PDB file of N, CA and C in Angstrom:
ATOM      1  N   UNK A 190       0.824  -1.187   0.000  1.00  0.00           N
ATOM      2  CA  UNK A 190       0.000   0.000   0.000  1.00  0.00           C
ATOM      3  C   UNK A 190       0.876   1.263   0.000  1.00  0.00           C
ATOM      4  N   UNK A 191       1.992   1.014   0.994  1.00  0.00           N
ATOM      5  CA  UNK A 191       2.721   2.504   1.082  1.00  0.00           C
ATOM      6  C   UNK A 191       3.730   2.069  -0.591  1.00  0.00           C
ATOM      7  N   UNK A 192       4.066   1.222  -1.150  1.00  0.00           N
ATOM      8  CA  UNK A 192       5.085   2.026  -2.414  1.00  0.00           C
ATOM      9  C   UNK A 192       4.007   2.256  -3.479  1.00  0.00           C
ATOM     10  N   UNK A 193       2.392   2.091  -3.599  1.00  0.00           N
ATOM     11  CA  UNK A 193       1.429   2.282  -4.643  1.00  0.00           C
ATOM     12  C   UNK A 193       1.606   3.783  -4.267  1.00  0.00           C
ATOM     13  N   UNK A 194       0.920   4.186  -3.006  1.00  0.00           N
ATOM     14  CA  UNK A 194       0.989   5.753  -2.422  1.00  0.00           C
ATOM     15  C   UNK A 194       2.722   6.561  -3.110  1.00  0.00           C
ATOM     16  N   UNK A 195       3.904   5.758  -2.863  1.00  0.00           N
ATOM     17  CA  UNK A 195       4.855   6.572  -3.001  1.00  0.00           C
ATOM     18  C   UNK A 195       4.198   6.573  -5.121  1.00  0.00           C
ATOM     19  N   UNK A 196       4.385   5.497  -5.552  1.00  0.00           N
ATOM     20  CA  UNK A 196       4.267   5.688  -7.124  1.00  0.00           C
ATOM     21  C   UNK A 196       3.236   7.160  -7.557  1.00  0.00           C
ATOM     22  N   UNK A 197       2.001   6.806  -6.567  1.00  0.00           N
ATOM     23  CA  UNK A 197       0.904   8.439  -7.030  1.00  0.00           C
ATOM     24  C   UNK A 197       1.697   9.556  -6.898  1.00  0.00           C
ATOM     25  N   UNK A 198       2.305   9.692  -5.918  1.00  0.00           N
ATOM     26  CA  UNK A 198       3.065  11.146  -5.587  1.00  0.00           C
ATOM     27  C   UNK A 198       4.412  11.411  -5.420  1.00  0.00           C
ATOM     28  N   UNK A 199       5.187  10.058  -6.507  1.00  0.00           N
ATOM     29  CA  UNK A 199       6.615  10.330  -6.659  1.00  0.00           C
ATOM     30  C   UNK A 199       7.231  12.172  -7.133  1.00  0.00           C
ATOM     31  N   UNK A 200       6.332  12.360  -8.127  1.00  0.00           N
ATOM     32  CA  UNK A 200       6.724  13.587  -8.385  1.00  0.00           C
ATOM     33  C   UNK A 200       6.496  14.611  -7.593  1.00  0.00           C
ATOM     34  N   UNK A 201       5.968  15.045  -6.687  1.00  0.00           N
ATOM     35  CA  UNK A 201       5.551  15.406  -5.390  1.00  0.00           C
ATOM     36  C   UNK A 201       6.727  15.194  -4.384  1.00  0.00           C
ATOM     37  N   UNK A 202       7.039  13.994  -4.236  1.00  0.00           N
ATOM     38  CA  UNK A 202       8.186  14.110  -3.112  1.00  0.00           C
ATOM     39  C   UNK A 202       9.482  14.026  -3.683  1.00  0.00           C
ATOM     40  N   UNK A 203      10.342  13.915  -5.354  1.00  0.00           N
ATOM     41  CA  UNK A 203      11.011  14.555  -5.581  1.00  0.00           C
ATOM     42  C   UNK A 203      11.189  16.057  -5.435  1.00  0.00           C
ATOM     43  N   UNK A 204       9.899  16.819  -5.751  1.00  0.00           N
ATOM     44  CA  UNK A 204       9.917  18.147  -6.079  1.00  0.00           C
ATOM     45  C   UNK A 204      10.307  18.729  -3.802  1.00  0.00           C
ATOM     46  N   UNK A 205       9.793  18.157  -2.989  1.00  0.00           N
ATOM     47  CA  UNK A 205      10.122  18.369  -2.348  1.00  0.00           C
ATOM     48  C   UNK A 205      11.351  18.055  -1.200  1.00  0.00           C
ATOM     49  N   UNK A 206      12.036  16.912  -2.279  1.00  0.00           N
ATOM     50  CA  UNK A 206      13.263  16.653  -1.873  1.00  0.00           C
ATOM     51  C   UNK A 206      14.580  17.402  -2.122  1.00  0.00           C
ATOM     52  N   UNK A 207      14.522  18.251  -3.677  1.00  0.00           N
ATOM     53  CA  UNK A 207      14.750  19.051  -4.034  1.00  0.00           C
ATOM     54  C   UNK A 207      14.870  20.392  -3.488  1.00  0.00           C
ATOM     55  N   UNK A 208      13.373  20.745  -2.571  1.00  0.00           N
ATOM     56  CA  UNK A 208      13.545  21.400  -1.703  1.00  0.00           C
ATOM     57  C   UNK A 208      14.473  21.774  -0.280  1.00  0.00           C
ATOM     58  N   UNK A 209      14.379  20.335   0.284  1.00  0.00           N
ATOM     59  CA  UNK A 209      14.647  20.243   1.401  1.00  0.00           C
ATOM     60  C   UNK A 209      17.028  20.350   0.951  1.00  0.00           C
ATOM     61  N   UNK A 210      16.791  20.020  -0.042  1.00  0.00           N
ATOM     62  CA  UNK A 210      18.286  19.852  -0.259  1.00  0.00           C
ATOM     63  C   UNK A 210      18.846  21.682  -0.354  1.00  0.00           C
ATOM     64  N   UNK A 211      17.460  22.168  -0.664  1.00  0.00           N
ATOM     65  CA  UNK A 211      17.696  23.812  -0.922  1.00  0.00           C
ATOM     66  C   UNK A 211      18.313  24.363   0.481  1.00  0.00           C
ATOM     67  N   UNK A 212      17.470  23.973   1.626  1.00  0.00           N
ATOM     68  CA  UNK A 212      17.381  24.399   2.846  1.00  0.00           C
ATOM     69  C   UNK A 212      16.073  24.915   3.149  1.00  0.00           C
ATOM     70  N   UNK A 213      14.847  25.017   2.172  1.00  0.00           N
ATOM     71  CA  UNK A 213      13.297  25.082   2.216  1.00  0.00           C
ATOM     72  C   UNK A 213      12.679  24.447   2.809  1.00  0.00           C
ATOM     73  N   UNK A 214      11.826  24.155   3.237  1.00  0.00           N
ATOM     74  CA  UNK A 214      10.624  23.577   3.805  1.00  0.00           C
ATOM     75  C   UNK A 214       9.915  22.935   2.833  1.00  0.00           C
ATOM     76  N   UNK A 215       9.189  22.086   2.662  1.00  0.00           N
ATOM     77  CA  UNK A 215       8.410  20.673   1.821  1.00  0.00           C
ATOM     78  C   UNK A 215       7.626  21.452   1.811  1.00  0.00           C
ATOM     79  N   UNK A 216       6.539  21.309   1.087  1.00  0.00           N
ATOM     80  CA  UNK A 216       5.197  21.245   0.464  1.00  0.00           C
ATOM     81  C   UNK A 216       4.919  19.885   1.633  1.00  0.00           C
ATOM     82  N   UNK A 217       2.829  19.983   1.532  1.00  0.00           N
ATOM     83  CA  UNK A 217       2.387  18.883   2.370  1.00  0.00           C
ATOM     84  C   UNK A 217       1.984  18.233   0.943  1.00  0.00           C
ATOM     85  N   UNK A 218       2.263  16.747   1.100  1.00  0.00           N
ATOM     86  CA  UNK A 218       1.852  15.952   0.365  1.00  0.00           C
ATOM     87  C   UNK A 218       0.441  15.189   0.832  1.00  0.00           C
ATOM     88  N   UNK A 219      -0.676  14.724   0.391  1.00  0.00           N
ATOM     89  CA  UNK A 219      -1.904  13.966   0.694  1.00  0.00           C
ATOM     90  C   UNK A 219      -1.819  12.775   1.500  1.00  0.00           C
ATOM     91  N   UNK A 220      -2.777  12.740   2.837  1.00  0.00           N
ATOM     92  CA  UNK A 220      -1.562  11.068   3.597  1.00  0.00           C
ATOM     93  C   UNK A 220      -1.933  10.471   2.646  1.00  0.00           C
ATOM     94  N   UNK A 221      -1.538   9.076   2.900  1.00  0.00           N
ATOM     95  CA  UNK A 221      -2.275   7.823   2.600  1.00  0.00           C
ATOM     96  C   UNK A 221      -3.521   7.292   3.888  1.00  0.00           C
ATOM     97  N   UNK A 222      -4.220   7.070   2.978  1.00  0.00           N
ATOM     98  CA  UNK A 222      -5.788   7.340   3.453  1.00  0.00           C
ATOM     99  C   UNK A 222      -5.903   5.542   4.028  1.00  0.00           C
TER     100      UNK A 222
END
């Protein structure tokens, strides 16, 4: 269930990994329900 959830919002937690490498703060991503 959790790597289907990571596949929906891979691009989502690149874009905020990206971030975090900035020194930014994440975006909230949707839980898994």
């Amino acid at each position: 269930m959790v790597q289907a959830w990571i596949e929906i919002h891979r691009e989502e937690l690149i874009a905020d990994w990206a971030l975090c490498q900035n020194g930014e703060k994440p975006l909230k991503i949707k839980p898994l329900n």
